[in-house]
mmCIF file of C-alpha atoms in Angstrom:
data_model
loop_
_atom_site.group_PDB
_atom_site.id
_atom_site.type_symbol
_atom_site.label_atom_id
_atom_site.label_comp_id
_atom_site.label_asym_id
_atom_site.label_seq_id
_atom_site.Cartn_x
_atom_site.Cartn_y
_atom_site.Cartn_z
ATOM 1 C CA MET A 1 -153.634 -74.384 80.814
ATOM 2 C CA SER A 2 -153.212 -74.521 77.087
ATOM 3 C CA LYS A 3 -152.899 -77.905 75.476
ATOM 4 C CA LYS A 4 -149.465 -76.822 74.236
ATOM 5 C CA ALA A 5 -147.071 -76.757 77.185
ATOM 6 C CA GLU A 6 -144.903 -73.637 77.128
ATOM 7 C CA GLY A 7 -143.037 -73.490 80.421
ATOM 8 C CA LYS A 8 -139.874 -74.873 81.899
ATOM 9 C CA LYS A 9 -139.535 -77.148 84.912
ATOM 10 C CA LEU A 10 -137.053 -78.206 87.550
ATOM 11 C CA VAL A 11 -137.677 -81.750 88.777
ATOM 12 C CA ASN A 12 -136.931 -83.231 92.210
ATOM 13 C CA VAL A 13 -135.196 -80.163 93.590
ATOM 14 C CA SER A 14 -135.020 -78.481 96.975
ATOM 15 C CA VAL A 15 -138.024 -76.226 96.450
ATOM 16 C CA LEU A 16 -137.067 -73.680 99.094
ATOM 17 C CA ASP A 17 -133.480 -73.372 97.834
ATOM 18 C CA VAL A 18 -134.696 -72.650 94.297
ATOM 19 C CA MET A 19 -137.276 -70.163 95.539
ATOM 20 C CA ARG A 20 -134.707 -68.415 97.756
ATOM 21 C CA SER A 21 -132.364 -67.944 94.795
ATOM 22 C CA ILE A 22 -135.224 -66.414 92.770
ATOM 23 C CA VAL A 23 -136.087 -64.045 95.645
ATOM 24 C CA ASN A 24 -132.442 -63.001 95.940
ATOM 25 C CA ARG A 25 -132.286 -62.173 92.218
ATOM 26 C CA HIS A 26 -135.699 -60.563 91.724
ATOM 27 C CA THR A 27 -137.175 -59.194 94.966
ATOM 28 C CA LYS A 28 -135.762 -55.782 95.897
ATOM 29 C CA PHE A 29 -138.050 -54.953 98.835
ATOM 30 C CA PHE A 30 -139.897 -57.003 101.465
ATOM 31 C CA GLN A 31 -137.767 -60.116 100.994
ATOM 32 C CA ASN A 32 -138.996 -61.183 104.438
ATOM 33 C CA ASP A 33 -142.365 -62.035 102.804
ATOM 34 C CA PHE A 34 -140.574 -65.194 101.741
ATOM 35 C CA ASP A 35 -140.218 -66.247 105.407
ATOM 36 C CA TYR A 36 -144.011 -66.686 105.552
ATOM 37 C CA ASP A 37 -143.915 -68.729 102.341
ATOM 38 C CA VAL A 38 -141.240 -70.990 103.851
ATOM 39 C CA GLU A 39 -143.388 -71.570 106.961
ATOM 40 C CA ARG A 40 -146.449 -72.503 104.906
ATOM 41 C CA ILE A 41 -144.513 -74.803 102.588
ATOM 42 C CA ARG A 42 -142.800 -76.592 105.479
ATOM 43 C CA ALA A 43 -146.126 -77.031 107.299
ATOM 44 C CA ALA A 44 -147.793 -78.415 104.155
ATOM 45 C CA ALA A 45 -144.864 -80.744 103.461
ATOM 46 C CA LEU A 46 -145.082 -82.238 106.947
ATOM 47 C CA LYS A 47 -148.792 -83.044 106.672
ATOM 48 C CA ALA A 48 -148.891 -86.682 105.629
ATOM 49 C CA SER A 49 -152.420 -86.354 104.223
ATOM 50 C CA GLN A 50 -151.399 -83.705 101.688
ATOM 51 C CA LYS A 51 -148.901 -85.436 99.405
ATOM 52 C CA ASN A 52 -148.177 -83.639 96.153
ATOM 53 C CA ILE A 53 -149.763 -80.368 97.221
ATOM 54 C CA CYS A 54 -149.281 -77.546 94.742
ATOM 55 C CA PHE A 55 -148.840 -73.843 95.354
ATOM 56 C CA VAL A 56 -148.615 -71.002 92.882
ATOM 57 C CA TRP A 57 -145.903 -68.603 93.951
ATOM 58 C CA LEU A 58 -145.658 -64.989 92.844
ATOM 59 C CA CYS A 59 -142.275 -63.328 93.144
ATOM 60 C CA ARG A 60 -142.488 -59.566 92.762
ATOM 61 C CA GLU A 61 -139.953 -56.776 93.075
ATOM 62 C CA CYS A 62 -141.853 -55.775 96.241
ATOM 63 C CA GLY A 63 -142.451 -59.103 97.982
ATOM 64 C CA THR A 64 -143.885 -62.548 97.376
ATOM 65 C CA TRP A 65 -147.235 -64.333 97.599
ATOM 66 C CA LEU A 66 -147.792 -68.064 98.085
ATOM 67 C CA LEU A 67 -151.222 -69.166 96.859
ATOM 68 C CA ARG A 68 -152.853 -72.598 97.029
ATOM 69 C CA GLU A 69 -153.482 -73.843 93.512
ATOM 70 C CA ARG A 70 -156.770 -75.408 94.632
ATOM 71 C CA ASP A 71 -158.039 -72.068 95.914
ATOM 72 C CA LEU A 72 -156.894 -70.178 92.809
ATOM 73 C CA PHE A 73 -159.345 -72.189 90.771
ATOM 74 C CA ILE A 74 -162.341 -71.385 93.015
ATOM 75 C CA ARG A 75 -163.787 -67.934 92.350
ATOM 76 C CA GLU A 76 -164.336 -65.692 95.368
ATOM 77 C CA THR A 77 -161.449 -67.133 97.401
ATOM 78 C CA GLY A 78 -158.776 -64.852 98.783
ATOM 79 C CA ASP A 79 -156.120 -66.527 96.626
ATOM 80 C CA TYR A 80 -158.173 -66.072 93.441
ATOM 81 C CA ASN A 81 -158.744 -62.402 94.296
ATOM 82 C CA ILE A 82 -155.039 -61.812 95.038
ATOM 83 C CA LEU A 83 -154.039 -63.229 91.662
ATOM 84 C CA MET A 84 -156.651 -61.161 89.833
ATOM 85 C CA TYR A 85 -155.597 -58.018 91.728
ATOM 86 C CA TYR A 86 -151.987 -58.327 90.577
ATOM 87 C CA GLU A 87 -153.074 -59.173 87.039
ATOM 88 C CA TRP A 88 -155.208 -56.041 86.980
ATOM 89 C CA GLN A 89 -152.609 -53.819 88.659
ATOM 90 C CA LYS A 90 -149.629 -54.672 86.415
ATOM 91 C CA ALA A 91 -147.448 -52.416 88.554
ATOM 92 C CA ASP A 92 -144.238 -54.420 88.531
ATOM 93 C CA LYS A 93 -142.763 -57.453 86.812
ATOM 94 C CA ILE A 94 -144.159 -60.590 88.400
ATOM 95 C CA LEU A 95 -142.514 -63.983 88.089
ATOM 96 C CA ALA A 96 -144.952 -66.854 88.583
ATOM 97 C CA PHE A 97 -144.211 -70.474 89.411
ATOM 98 C CA ALA A 98 -146.113 -73.606 90.298
ATOM 99 C CA ALA A 99 -144.417 -75.433 93.169
ATOM 100 C CA GLU A 100 -145.371 -79.077 93.684
ATOM 101 C CA ILE A 101 -144.360 -80.315 97.112
ATOM 102 C CA ASN A 102 -143.599 -84.046 96.953
ATOM 103 C CA ALA A 103 -141.517 -85.054 99.975
ATOM 104 C CA VAL A 104 -139.373 -84.035 102.913
ATOM 105 C CA ASN A 105 -135.774 -85.244 102.793
ATOM 106 C CA GLY A 106 -134.213 -84.393 106.142
ATOM 107 C CA SER A 107 -134.619 -80.630 106.417
ATOM 108 C CA ARG A 108 -135.162 -80.181 102.670
ATOM 109 C CA VAL A 109 -138.576 -79.885 101.047
ATOM 110 C CA MET A 110 -138.359 -81.670 97.713
ATOM 111 C CA GLY A 111 -140.547 -81.158 94.686
ATOM 112 C CA ASN A 112 -140.894 -79.661 91.239
ATOM 113 C CA ILE A 113 -140.874 -76.016 90.162
ATOM 114 C CA TYR A 114 -142.609 -74.891 86.961
ATOM 115 C CA SER A 115 -142.189 -71.436 85.413
ATOM 116 C CA LEU A 116 -145.471 -69.831 84.331
ATOM 117 C CA ASP A 117 -146.176 -66.919 82.028
ATOM 118 C CA PHE A 118 -147.917 -64.645 84.551
ATOM 119 C CA GLU A 119 -150.280 -62.862 82.150
ATOM 120 C CA LYS A 120 -151.318 -66.018 80.291
ATOM 121 C CA TYR A 121 -151.733 -67.900 83.546
ATOM 122 C CA CYS A 122 -153.992 -65.197 85.021
ATOM 123 C CA LYS A 123 -156.162 -65.237 81.912
ATOM 124 C CA HIS A 124 -156.357 -69.026 82.084
ATOM 125 C CA VAL A 125 -157.338 -69.005 85.775
ATOM 126 C CA GLN A 126 -159.979 -66.357 85.149
ATOM 127 C CA GLU A 127 -161.509 -68.462 82.360
ATOM 128 C CA ALA A 128 -161.200 -71.878 84.041
ATOM 129 C CA ALA A 129 -162.010 -71.149 87.710
ATOM 130 C CA VAL A 130 -165.135 -72.791 89.094
ATOM 131 C CA PRO A 131 -167.748 -71.026 91.234
ATOM 132 C CA ALA A 132 -167.614 -71.323 94.999
ATOM 133 C CA GLY A 133 -170.455 -73.397 96.410
ATOM 134 C CA SER A 134 -170.007 -72.892 100.136
ATOM 135 C CA ILE A 135 -167.600 -71.966 102.907
ATOM 136 C CA VAL A 136 -166.883 -74.437 105.701
ATOM 137 C CA LEU A 137 -166.112 -72.665 108.988
ATOM 138 C CA CYS A 138 -164.148 -74.929 111.342
ATOM 139 C CA TYR A 139 -164.310 -74.488 115.110
ATOM 140 C CA GLU A 140 -162.657 -76.424 117.906
ATOM 141 C CA ASN A 141 -165.848 -78.466 118.508
ATOM 142 C CA GLY A 142 -167.570 -78.579 115.122
ATOM 143 C CA TRP A 143 -168.211 -76.713 111.918
ATOM 144 C CA ARG A 144 -170.759 -74.589 110.091
ATOM 145 C CA ILE A 145 -171.468 -74.086 106.405
ATOM 146 C CA LYS A 146 -172.133 -70.645 104.928
ATOM 147 C CA MET A 147 -172.894 -69.471 101.426
ATOM 148 C CA PRO A 148 -170.035 -67.573 99.725
ATOM 149 C CA SER A 149 -172.099 -64.375 99.748
ATOM 150 C CA GLU A 150 -172.704 -64.528 103.517
ATOM 151 C CA HIS A 151 -170.541 -62.542 105.915
ATOM 152 C CA PHE A 152 -168.587 -64.466 108.539
ATOM 153 C CA SER A 153 -166.019 -63.589 111.156
ATOM 154 C CA ALA A 154 -163.313 -65.363 113.099
ATOM 155 C CA SER A 155 -165.220 -64.854 116.336
ATOM 156 C CA PRO A 156 -165.884 -67.824 118.609
ATOM 157 C CA ASP A 157 -169.144 -69.665 117.981
ATOM 158 C CA LYS A 158 -171.543 -69.977 120.931
ATOM 159 C CA GLU A 159 -172.122 -73.660 120.171
ATOM 160 C CA PHE A 160 -168.791 -74.815 118.698
ATOM 161 C CA GLY A 161 -166.240 -72.634 120.476
ATOM 162 C CA LYS A 162 -163.037 -71.120 119.134
ATOM 163 C CA PHE A 163 -162.752 -70.419 115.392
ATOM 164 C CA GLU A 164 -159.886 -72.366 113.800
ATOM 165 C CA ASN A 165 -160.052 -71.864 110.020
ATOM 166 C CA PHE A 166 -162.241 -71.818 106.938
ATOM 167 C CA GLU A 167 -162.161 -73.320 103.482
ATOM 168 C CA PHE A 168 -164.085 -72.515 100.328
ATOM 169 C CA GLN A 169 -165.729 -75.495 98.652
ATOM 170 C CA PRO A 170 -166.479 -75.504 94.916
ATOM 171 C CA GLU A 171 -169.964 -75.966 93.498
ATOM 172 C CA SER A 172 -168.586 -79.109 91.854
ATOM 173 C CA GLU A 173 -165.817 -80.943 93.704
ATOM 174 C CA GLU A 174 -165.508 -83.341 90.759
ATOM 175 C CA GLY A 175 -165.154 -80.444 88.303
ATOM 176 C CA LEU A 176 -162.366 -78.933 90.400
ATOM 177 C CA ARG A 177 -160.627 -82.301 90.786
ATOM 178 C CA ILE A 178 -160.639 -82.793 86.986
ATOM 179 C CA LEU A 179 -159.367 -79.246 86.417
ATOM 180 C CA LEU A 180 -156.472 -79.680 88.875
ATOM 181 C CA ARG A 181 -155.556 -83.050 87.351
ATOM 182 C CA GLU A 182 -155.430 -81.421 83.897
ATOM 183 C CA GLU A 183 -153.234 -78.623 85.268
ATOM 184 C CA ARG A 184 -150.792 -81.186 86.625
ATOM 185 C CA GLN A 185 -150.780 -83.163 83.360
ATOM 186 C CA ASP A 186 -150.100 -80.005 81.351
ATOM 187 C CA ARG A 187 -147.169 -79.087 83.611
ATOM 188 C CA GLN A 188 -145.656 -82.544 83.123
ATOM 189 C CA GLN A 189 -145.141 -81.589 79.458
ATOM 190 C CA PHE A 190 -142.970 -78.556 80.304
ATOM 191 C CA GLN A 191 -139.352 -78.670 79.170
ATOM 192 C CA GLU A 192 -137.023 -79.942 81.904
ATOM 193 C CA VAL A 193 -134.094 -77.603 82.590
ATOM 194 C CA SER A 194 -131.361 -77.339 85.211
ATOM 195 C CA VAL A 195 -131.845 -73.636 86.065
ATOM 196 C CA ILE A 196 -134.869 -71.321 86.038
#
């Protein structure tokens, strides 16, 4: 992001409660999109290996999108393409937020919410994103690596069995790690508020 922090932040809040209130105020149609976001956030929060995971959340008048920050900054990923599609389309007002998931406190997912200027953020992502280097296809009994330009499907693999998931890898893991660290540091400078 820019070296001058411009957004606002809520610190150590119930992430899902804040997001639900934003959906209730802004999303007129397809509010049930948020149910999928809740599932993904809860699943990520419960994974011990993924402390401080960050999502970028788009709240539109016609639904929501929850995107992994890591994937936004790798060109050719689905999340990167979704963000660029909505930036290009400009059909409705989009509210954008970074949601850092820090802990689970009982049934509450705790973390920080940062307001983002959607247009500026899209431009920043487009300029800063790193190229994809490969795609790791994970199967129940192993994995394969493909180039980003190669076609792949979710079909079972003759050698490794059932397809489970895939993940884009950047050309430079270190470059992506530095970029994400800088994003987090920039957000820390946002003005703390009590309501977004």
